PDB file of C-alpha atoms in Angstrom:
ATOM      1  CA  UNK A1480     -29.198   5.284  42.502  1.00 43.00           C
ATOM      2  CA  UNK A1481     -26.123   3.314  43.539  1.00 45.00           C
ATOM      3  CA  UNK A1482     -24.642   2.025  40.282  1.00 44.00           C
ATOM      4  CA  UNK A1483     -23.516  -1.192  41.975  1.00 47.00           C
ATOM      5  CA  UNK A1484     -27.193  -2.147  42.368  1.00 80.00           C
ATOM      6  CA  UNK A1485     -27.802  -1.834  38.624  1.00 89.00           C
ATOM      7  CA  UNK A1486     -24.993  -3.700  36.846  1.00 94.00           C
ATOM      8  CA  UNK A1487     -24.638  -4.341  33.130  1.00 96.00           C
ATOM      9  CA  UNK A1488     -24.879  -8.065  32.370  1.00 97.00           C
ATOM     10  CA  UNK A1489     -23.442  -9.434  29.120  1.00 98.00           C
ATOM     11  CA  UNK A1490     -23.244 -13.174  28.411  1.00 97.00           C
ATOM     12  CA  UNK A1491     -23.774 -13.805  32.106  1.00 96.00           C
ATOM     13  CA  UNK A1492     -20.855 -11.585  33.172  1.00 96.00           C
ATOM     14  CA  UNK A1493     -21.482  -8.541  35.360  1.00 97.00           C
ATOM     15  CA  UNK A1494     -19.954  -5.098  34.811  1.00 96.00           C
ATOM     16  CA  UNK A1495     -20.326  -2.119  37.131  1.00 93.00           C
ATOM     17  CA  UNK A1496     -19.917   0.426  34.322  1.00 96.00           C
ATOM     18  CA  UNK A1497     -22.121   0.905  31.268  1.00 97.00           C
ATOM     19  CA  UNK A1498     -19.416   2.658  29.268  1.00 98.00           C
ATOM     20  CA  UNK A1499     -17.114   0.900  26.818  1.00 98.00           C
ATOM     21  CA  UNK A1500     -14.156   2.916  25.563  1.00 97.00           C
ATOM     22  CA  UNK A1501     -12.119   2.685  22.373  1.00 95.00           C
ATOM     23  CA  UNK A1502      -8.334   3.036  22.392  1.00 94.00           C
ATOM     24  CA  UNK A1503      -7.422   4.567  19.038  1.00 91.00           C
ATOM     25  CA  UNK A1504      -6.519   8.109  17.944  1.00 92.00           C
ATOM     26  CA  UNK A1505      -5.648   9.500  21.375  1.00 94.00           C
ATOM     27  CA  UNK A1506      -2.905  12.145  21.331  1.00 94.00           C
ATOM     28  CA  UNK A1507      -0.666  10.045  23.581  1.00 92.00           C
ATOM     29  CA  UNK A1508      -0.591   6.865  25.670  1.00 91.00           C
ATOM     30  CA  UNK A1509      -0.689   8.999  28.808  1.00 93.00           C
ATOM     31  CA  UNK A1510      -3.903  10.722  27.714  1.00 95.00           C
ATOM     32  CA  UNK A1511      -5.452   7.350  26.922  1.00 95.00           C
ATOM     33  CA  UNK A1512      -4.536   5.982  30.342  1.00 94.00           C
ATOM     34  CA  UNK A1513      -5.872   9.085  32.106  1.00 96.00           C
ATOM     35  CA  UNK A1514      -9.113   8.934  30.081  1.00 97.00           C
ATOM     36  CA  UNK A1515      -9.603   5.340  31.191  1.00 97.00           C
ATOM     37  CA  UNK A1516      -8.993   6.326  34.802  1.00 96.00           C
ATOM     38  CA  UNK A1517     -11.450   9.234  34.541  1.00 96.00           C
ATOM     39  CA  UNK A1518     -14.296   7.215  33.011  1.00 96.00           C
ATOM     40  CA  UNK A1519     -13.795   3.757  34.594  1.00 96.00           C
ATOM     41  CA  UNK A1520     -15.181   1.814  31.583  1.00 97.00           C
ATOM     42  CA  UNK A1521     -16.393  -1.760  31.649  1.00 97.00           C
ATOM     43  CA  UNK A1522     -14.221  -2.707  28.678  1.00 97.00           C
ATOM     44  CA  UNK A1523     -11.575  -1.280  26.377  1.00 97.00           C
ATOM     45  CA  UNK A1524     -11.836  -2.083  22.690  1.00 95.00           C
ATOM     46  CA  UNK A1525      -8.638  -2.843  20.811  1.00 92.00           C
ATOM     47  CA  UNK A1526      -7.868  -3.790  17.240  1.00 88.00           C
ATOM     48  CA  UNK A1527      -5.037  -5.819  15.783  1.00 78.00           C
ATOM     49  CA  UNK A1528      -5.223  -3.680  12.642  1.00 70.00           C
ATOM     50  CA  UNK A1529      -6.032  -0.050  13.398  1.00 58.00           C
ATOM     51  CA  UNK A1530      -3.900   2.767  14.711  1.00 47.00           C
ATOM     52  CA  UNK A1531      -3.527   2.953  18.468  1.00 49.00           C
ATOM     53  CA  UNK A1532      -2.688   5.947  20.627  1.00 47.00           C
ATOM     54  CA  UNK A1533      -0.046   8.148  19.055  1.00 53.00           C
ATOM     55  CA  UNK A1534       3.383   7.685  20.547  1.00 54.00           C
ATOM     56  CA  UNK A1535       3.084   3.929  21.036  1.00 56.00           C
ATOM     57  CA  UNK A1536       6.024   2.417  19.179  1.00 54.00           C
ATOM     58  CA  UNK A1537       5.030  -1.257  19.206  1.00 67.00           C
ATOM     59  CA  UNK A1538       2.082  -3.587  19.589  1.00 75.00           C
ATOM     60  CA  UNK A1539       3.735  -5.115  22.653  1.00 78.00           C
ATOM     61  CA  UNK A1540       3.945  -1.682  24.321  1.00 82.00           C
ATOM     62  CA  UNK A1541       0.298  -0.955  23.493  1.00 84.00           C
ATOM     63  CA  UNK A1542      -0.984  -4.288  24.779  1.00 85.00           C
ATOM     64  CA  UNK A1543       0.965  -3.808  28.009  1.00 86.00           C
ATOM     65  CA  UNK A1544      -0.594  -0.350  28.380  1.00 88.00           C
ATOM     66  CA  UNK A1545      -4.044  -1.932  28.175  1.00 90.00           C
ATOM     67  CA  UNK A1546      -3.155  -4.609  30.720  1.00 89.00           C
ATOM     68  CA  UNK A1547      -1.847  -1.973  33.106  1.00 91.00           C
ATOM     69  CA  UNK A1548      -5.262  -0.273  33.216  1.00 92.00           C
ATOM     70  CA  UNK A1549      -6.807  -3.365  34.812  1.00 92.00           C
ATOM     71  CA  UNK A1550      -9.844  -3.065  32.515  1.00 95.00           C
ATOM     72  CA  UNK A1551     -11.077  -6.048  30.518  1.00 94.00           C
ATOM     73  CA  UNK A1552     -10.121  -5.881  26.840  1.00 95.00           C
ATOM     74  CA  UNK A1553     -12.704  -6.317  24.088  1.00 97.00           C
ATOM     75  CA  UNK A1554     -10.806  -7.101  20.879  1.00 96.00           C
ATOM     76  CA  UNK A1555     -12.472  -6.121  17.627  1.00 96.00           C
ATOM     77  CA  UNK A1556     -12.261  -7.137  13.992  1.00 96.00           C
ATOM     78  CA  UNK A1557     -12.025  -3.565  12.673  1.00 92.00           C
ATOM     79  CA  UNK A1558     -10.944  -3.337   9.057  1.00 91.00           C
ATOM     80  CA  UNK A1559     -12.271  -6.748   8.017  1.00 94.00           C
ATOM     81  CA  UNK A1560     -14.239  -6.886   4.764  1.00 94.00           C
ATOM     82  CA  UNK A1561     -14.936 -10.595   4.342  1.00 95.00           C
ATOM     83  CA  UNK A1562     -16.420 -13.302   6.503  1.00 95.00           C
ATOM     84  CA  UNK A1563     -13.254 -15.403   6.599  1.00 95.00           C
ATOM     85  CA  UNK A1564     -11.099 -12.352   7.323  1.00 95.00           C
ATOM     86  CA  UNK A1565     -13.262 -11.488  10.330  1.00 96.00           C
ATOM     87  CA  UNK A1566     -13.153 -15.050  11.663  1.00 97.00           C
ATOM     88  CA  UNK A1567      -9.379 -15.308  11.246  1.00 96.00           C
ATOM     89  CA  UNK A1568      -8.832 -11.940  12.943  1.00 95.00           C
ATOM     90  CA  UNK A1569     -11.099 -12.953  15.842  1.00 96.00           C
ATOM     91  CA  UNK A1570      -9.137 -16.160  16.348  1.00 96.00           C
ATOM     92  CA  UNK A1571      -5.842 -14.243  16.312  1.00 94.00           C
ATOM     93  CA  UNK A1572      -7.258 -11.720  18.811  1.00 93.00           C
ATOM     94  CA  UNK A1573      -8.312 -14.542  21.131  1.00 95.00           C
ATOM     95  CA  UNK A1574      -4.726 -15.783  21.231  1.00 93.00           C
ATOM     96  CA  UNK A1575      -3.166 -12.338  21.691  1.00 88.00           C
ATOM     97  CA  UNK A1576      -5.567 -11.028  24.336  1.00 90.00           C
ATOM     98  CA  UNK A1577      -6.479 -14.391  25.895  1.00 92.00           C
ATOM     99  CA  UNK A1578     -10.216 -13.716  25.853  1.00 95.00           C
ATOM    100  CA  UNK A1579     -13.332 -15.122  24.201  1.00 97.00           C
ATOM    101  CA  UNK A1580     -14.893 -11.653  23.911  1.00 98.00           C
ATOM    102  CA  UNK A1581     -14.994 -10.176  20.420  1.00 98.00           C
ATOM    103  CA  UNK A1582     -16.555  -7.072  18.954  1.00 98.00           C
ATOM    104  CA  UNK A1583     -17.519  -8.232  15.478  1.00 97.00           C
ATOM    105  CA  UNK A1584     -17.008  -5.647  12.756  1.00 96.00           C
ATOM    106  CA  UNK A1585     -17.545  -6.731   9.172  1.00 96.00           C
ATOM    107  CA  UNK A1586     -17.398  -3.693   6.920  1.00 94.00           C
ATOM    108  CA  UNK A1587     -19.481  -3.428   3.756  1.00 93.00           C
ATOM    109  CA  UNK A1588     -18.743   0.173   2.776  1.00 91.00           C
ATOM    110  CA  UNK A1589     -15.377   1.887   3.174  1.00 89.00           C
ATOM    111  CA  UNK A1590     -16.782   5.431   3.176  1.00 89.00           C
ATOM    112  CA  UNK A1591     -19.389   5.142   5.928  1.00 88.00           C
ATOM    113  CA  UNK A1592     -17.912   1.970   7.493  1.00 87.00           C
ATOM    114  CA  UNK A1593     -21.430   0.568   7.403  1.00 93.00           C
ATOM    115  CA  UNK A1594     -21.546  -3.112   8.325  1.00 93.00           C
ATOM    116  CA  UNK A1595     -22.027  -5.787   5.687  1.00 95.00           C
ATOM    117  CA  UNK A1596     -25.583  -6.609   6.652  1.00 93.00           C
ATOM    118  CA  UNK A1597     -25.688  -9.727   4.464  1.00 94.00           C
ATOM    119  CA  UNK A1598     -22.656 -11.506   5.914  1.00 96.00           C
ATOM    120  CA  UNK A1599     -22.773 -10.218   9.479  1.00 97.00           C
ATOM    121  CA  UNK A1600     -25.258 -12.769  10.900  1.00 98.00           C
ATOM    122  CA  UNK A1601     -23.353 -15.640   9.302  1.00 97.00           C
ATOM    123  CA  UNK A1602     -20.055 -14.424  10.755  1.00 97.00           C
ATOM    124  CA  UNK A1603     -21.642 -14.039  14.184  1.00 98.00           C
ATOM    125  CA  UNK A1604     -23.131 -17.526  14.034  1.00 98.00           C
ATOM    126  CA  UNK A1605     -19.791 -19.092  13.136  1.00 98.00           C
ATOM    127  CA  UNK A1606     -17.906 -17.265  15.869  1.00 98.00           C
ATOM    128  CA  UNK A1607     -20.489 -18.232  18.486  1.00 98.00           C
ATOM    129  CA  UNK A1608     -20.080 -21.841  17.401  1.00 98.00           C
ATOM    130  CA  UNK A1609     -16.355 -21.442  18.075  1.00 98.00           C
ATOM    131  CA  UNK A1610     -17.054 -20.312  21.634  1.00 98.00           C
ATOM    132  CA  UNK A1611     -16.793 -16.547  21.219  1.00 98.00           C
ATOM    133  CA  UNK A1612     -18.896 -14.056  23.144  1.00 98.00           C
ATOM    134  CA  UNK A1613     -19.881 -11.960  20.151  1.00 98.00           C
ATOM    135  CA  UNK A1614     -20.872  -8.288  20.334  1.00 98.00           C
ATOM    136  CA  UNK A1615     -21.795  -7.430  16.729  1.00 98.00           C
ATOM    137  CA  UNK A1616     -21.558  -3.890  15.372  1.00 97.00           C
ATOM    138  CA  UNK A1617     -24.662  -3.304  13.242  1.00 97.00           C
ATOM    139  CA  UNK A1618     -26.924  -0.658  11.787  1.00 96.00           C
ATOM    140  CA  UNK A1619     -30.220   0.258  13.444  1.00 96.00           C
ATOM    141  CA  UNK A1620     -32.147  -2.098  11.159  1.00 97.00           C
ATOM    142  CA  UNK A1621     -34.641  -4.089  13.214  1.00 97.00           C
ATOM    143  CA  UNK A1622     -34.630  -7.187  10.998  1.00 97.00           C
ATOM    144  CA  UNK A1623     -30.822  -7.360  10.984  1.00 97.00           C
ATOM    145  CA  UNK A1624     -30.607  -6.987  14.758  1.00 98.00           C
ATOM    146  CA  UNK A1625     -33.304  -9.621  15.277  1.00 98.00           C
ATOM    147  CA  UNK A1626     -31.413 -11.977  12.988  1.00 98.00           C
ATOM    148  CA  UNK A1627     -28.266 -11.475  15.056  1.00 98.00           C
ATOM    149  CA  UNK A1628     -30.220 -12.419  18.174  1.00 98.00           C
ATOM    150  CA  UNK A1629     -31.663 -15.432  16.381  1.00 98.00           C
ATOM    151  CA  UNK A1630     -28.185 -16.815  15.582  1.00 98.00           C
ATOM    152  CA  UNK A1631     -27.166 -16.574  19.237  1.00 98.00           C
ATOM    153  CA  UNK A1632     -25.899 -13.065  19.961  1.00 98.00           C
ATOM    154  CA  UNK A1633     -26.813 -12.206  23.549  1.00 98.00           C
ATOM    155  CA  UNK A1634     -26.278  -8.487  22.904  1.00 98.00           C
ATOM    156  CA  UNK A1635     -26.260  -6.256  19.811  1.00 98.00           C
ATOM    157  CA  UNK A1636     -24.375  -3.022  19.102  1.00 98.00           C
ATOM    158  CA  UNK A1637     -26.368  -0.799  16.699  1.00 98.00           C
ATOM    159  CA  UNK A1638     -24.996   2.521  15.531  1.00 97.00           C
ATOM    160  CA  UNK A1639     -26.633   5.872  16.243  1.00 97.00           C
ATOM    161  CA  UNK A1640     -24.929   7.328  13.168  1.00 95.00           C
ATOM    162  CA  UNK A1641     -21.967   6.323  10.973  1.00 93.00           C
ATOM    163  CA  UNK A1642     -18.666   5.865  12.787  1.00 91.00           C
ATOM    164  CA  UNK A1643     -16.783   9.035  13.585  1.00 91.00           C
ATOM    165  CA  UNK A1644     -19.505  11.467  12.533  1.00 93.00           C
ATOM    166  CA  UNK A1645     -20.506  12.593  16.022  1.00 95.00           C
ATOM    167  CA  UNK A1646     -24.006  13.391  14.765  1.00 96.00           C
ATOM    168  CA  UNK A1647     -25.872  11.650  17.558  1.00 97.00           C
ATOM    169  CA  UNK A1648     -28.995   9.539  16.939  1.00 97.00           C
ATOM    170  CA  UNK A1649     -30.016  10.313  13.353  1.00 97.00           C
ATOM    171  CA  UNK A1650     -33.000   7.953  13.370  1.00 97.00           C
ATOM    172  CA  UNK A1651     -34.639   8.127  16.813  1.00 97.00           C
ATOM    173  CA  UNK A1652     -37.690   6.197  15.642  1.00 97.00           C
ATOM    174  CA  UNK A1653     -35.610   3.222  14.496  1.00 97.00           C
ATOM    175  CA  UNK A1654     -33.531   3.227  17.658  1.00 97.00           C
ATOM    176  CA  UNK A1655     -36.511   3.433  19.975  1.00 97.00           C
ATOM    177  CA  UNK A1656     -38.224   0.672  17.995  1.00 97.00           C
ATOM    178  CA  UNK A1657     -35.164  -1.532  18.485  1.00 97.00           C
ATOM    179  CA  UNK A1658     -35.306  -0.977  22.213  1.00 97.00           C
ATOM    180  CA  UNK A1659     -39.023  -1.759  22.331  1.00 97.00           C
ATOM    181  CA  UNK A1660     -38.792  -4.932  20.252  1.00 97.00           C
ATOM    182  CA  UNK A1661     -35.558  -6.600  21.382  1.00 98.00           C
ATOM    183  CA  UNK A1662     -35.077  -8.001  24.875  1.00 96.00           C
ATOM    184  CA  UNK A1663     -31.301  -8.469  24.766  1.00 98.00           C
ATOM    185  CA  UNK A1664     -28.874  -5.784  25.950  1.00 98.00           C
ATOM    186  CA  UNK A1665     -28.324  -3.064  23.328  1.00 98.00           C
ATOM    187  CA  UNK A1666     -25.097  -1.064  23.218  1.00 98.00           C
ATOM    188  CA  UNK A1667     -24.919   2.055  21.062  1.00 98.00           C
ATOM    189  CA  UNK A1668     -21.665   1.632  19.198  1.00 95.00           C
ATOM    190  CA  UNK A1669     -21.034   4.580  16.889  1.00 92.00           C
ATOM    191  CA  UNK A1670     -21.962   8.118  15.926  1.00 95.00           C
ATOM    192  CA  UNK A1671     -22.255   9.813  19.319  1.00 97.00           C
ATOM    193  CA  UNK A1672     -20.452  13.122  19.647  1.00 97.00           C
ATOM    194  CA  UNK A1673     -21.705  14.734  22.841  1.00 98.00           C
ATOM    195  CA  UNK A1674     -22.457  13.590  26.381  1.00 98.00           C
ATOM    196  CA  UNK A1675     -26.059  14.696  25.789  1.00 98.00           C
ATOM    197  CA  UNK A1676     -26.294  12.116  22.981  1.00 98.00           C
ATOM    198  CA  UNK A1677     -25.231   9.377  25.389  1.00 98.00           C
ATOM    199  CA  UNK A1678     -27.664  10.601  28.018  1.00 98.00           C
ATOM    200  CA  UNK A1679     -30.494  10.514  25.477  1.00 98.00           C
ATOM    201  CA  UNK A1680     -30.003   6.921  24.344  1.00 98.00           C
ATOM    202  CA  UNK A1681     -29.640   5.802  27.946  1.00 98.00           C
ATOM    203  CA  UNK A1682     -32.943   7.545  28.735  1.00 98.00           C
ATOM    204  CA  UNK A1683     -34.503   5.473  25.934  1.00 97.00           C
ATOM    205  CA  UNK A1684     -33.425   2.311  27.735  1.00 97.00           C
ATOM    206  CA  UNK A1685     -30.221   1.397  25.935  1.00 98.00           C
ATOM    207  CA  UNK A1686     -27.964  -0.614  28.186  1.00 98.00           C
ATOM    208  CA  UNK A1687     -24.551   0.835  27.404  1.00 98.00           C
ATOM    209  CA  UNK A1688     -22.555   3.033  25.041  1.00 98.00           C
ATOM    210  CA  UNK A1689     -19.248   2.480  23.271  1.00 97.00           C
ATOM    211  CA  UNK A1690     -17.213   5.610  22.546  1.00 95.00           C
ATOM    212  CA  UNK A1691     -13.955   6.373  20.833  1.00 96.00           C
ATOM    213  CA  UNK A1692     -13.713   9.379  18.512  1.00 95.00           C
ATOM    214  CA  UNK A1693     -15.882  11.656  20.667  1.00 97.00           C
ATOM    215  CA  UNK A1694     -13.396  11.237  23.510  1.00 97.00           C
ATOM    216  CA  UNK A1695     -10.084  10.744  21.698  1.00 96.00           C
ATOM    217  CA  UNK A1696     -10.472  13.812  19.450  1.00 97.00           C
ATOM    218  CA  UNK A1697     -11.925  16.156  22.077  1.00 97.00           C
ATOM    219  CA  UNK A1698      -9.781  19.140  23.046  1.00 97.00           C
ATOM    220  CA  UNK A1699      -9.514  17.577  26.502  1.00 98.00           C
ATOM    221  CA  UNK A1700     -10.091  13.822  26.164  1.00 98.00           C
ATOM    222  CA  UNK A1701      -9.768  13.173  29.887  1.00 98.00           C
ATOM    223  CA  UNK A1702     -12.447  15.698  30.826  1.00 98.00           C
ATOM    224  CA  UNK A1703     -14.670  14.498  27.992  1.00 98.00           C
ATOM    225  CA  UNK A1704     -14.373  10.878  29.107  1.00 98.00           C
ATOM    226  CA  UNK A1705     -15.501  11.898  32.565  1.00 98.00           C
ATOM    227  CA  UNK A1706     -18.360  13.989  31.145  1.00 98.00           C
ATOM    228  CA  UNK A1707     -19.656  11.037  29.112  1.00 98.00           C
ATOM    229  CA  UNK A1708     -19.523   8.748  32.142  1.00 97.00           C
ATOM    230  CA  UNK A1709     -21.530  11.258  34.177  1.00 97.00           C
ATOM    231  CA  UNK A1710     -24.070  11.798  31.385  1.00 97.00           C
ATOM    232  CA  UNK A1711     -24.635   8.077  30.982  1.00 96.00           C
ATOM    233  CA  UNK A1712     -25.278   7.614  34.679  1.00 96.00           C
ATOM    234  CA  UNK A1713     -27.810  10.452  34.553  1.00 97.00           C
ATOM    235  CA  UNK A1714     -29.544   8.939  31.530  1.00 97.00           C
ATOM    236  CA  UNK A1715     -29.714   5.501  33.095  1.00 97.00           C
ATOM    237  CA  UNK A1716     -31.129   6.881  36.329  1.00 96.00           C
ATOM    238  CA  UNK A1717     -33.729   8.878  34.371  1.00 96.00           C
ATOM    239  CA  UNK A1718     -34.753   5.746  32.466  1.00 97.00           C
ATOM    240  CA  UNK A1719     -35.224   3.781  35.675  1.00 96.00           C
ATOM    241  CA  UNK A1720     -37.068   6.676  37.297  1.00 95.00           C
ATOM    242  CA  UNK A1721     -39.604   6.849  34.458  1.00 94.00           C
ATOM    243  CA  UNK A1722     -40.316  10.096  32.663  1.00 90.00           C
ATOM    244  CA  UNK A1723     -43.680  11.822  33.014  1.00 91.00           C
ATOM    245  CA  UNK A1724     -46.156  11.318  30.191  1.00 86.00           C
TER     246      UNK A1724
END
């Protein structure tokens, strides 16, 4: 299938790729730039708080590197632990990156980086009221994800497993239930370690995947970025084709 005939649509905006790529923990700025070129992502996530690619000596240098890729930036609120902290960080990111897009991270547990499920919907609701296009990072809990949709999120980003674990989908039943019950775009945001993991969730009907650690910490990040992009296209095509019973 020609990918241009099957675009990803988020908040009314069209993207020709279904891959979103993180920008932290790469061995060098050059490797990051080459990984972006190899995978052609729809968006690049960036944080005002977390470590960027090694070898970048200033925030200004890093932000210019992102602009030079020509890919839309999706700022995130990584590292925020309170509702007000997340809102303030989002507002700062909007000024720095000149965009209304925000990946909302509101952390409730420092070990697993599991989202604060109690405050997350409230934070999303407040940011939407301020004009943000909110992509909330959440667990695979159906009630939580439905609540995020109810407060106005036009897409949700559930994890497949805790951030950085690379375990792949640890609760297939929950993830497939999410896809069956929610009509908004769903982007798998964390826990994937292999291209086969990405292919699997795309086969289930997920709309996109966000990757960082699985690419940045691979022995060859550039080749791995390309492999994930290929696997996702295969999974999406398989989903549209319809598997045999």
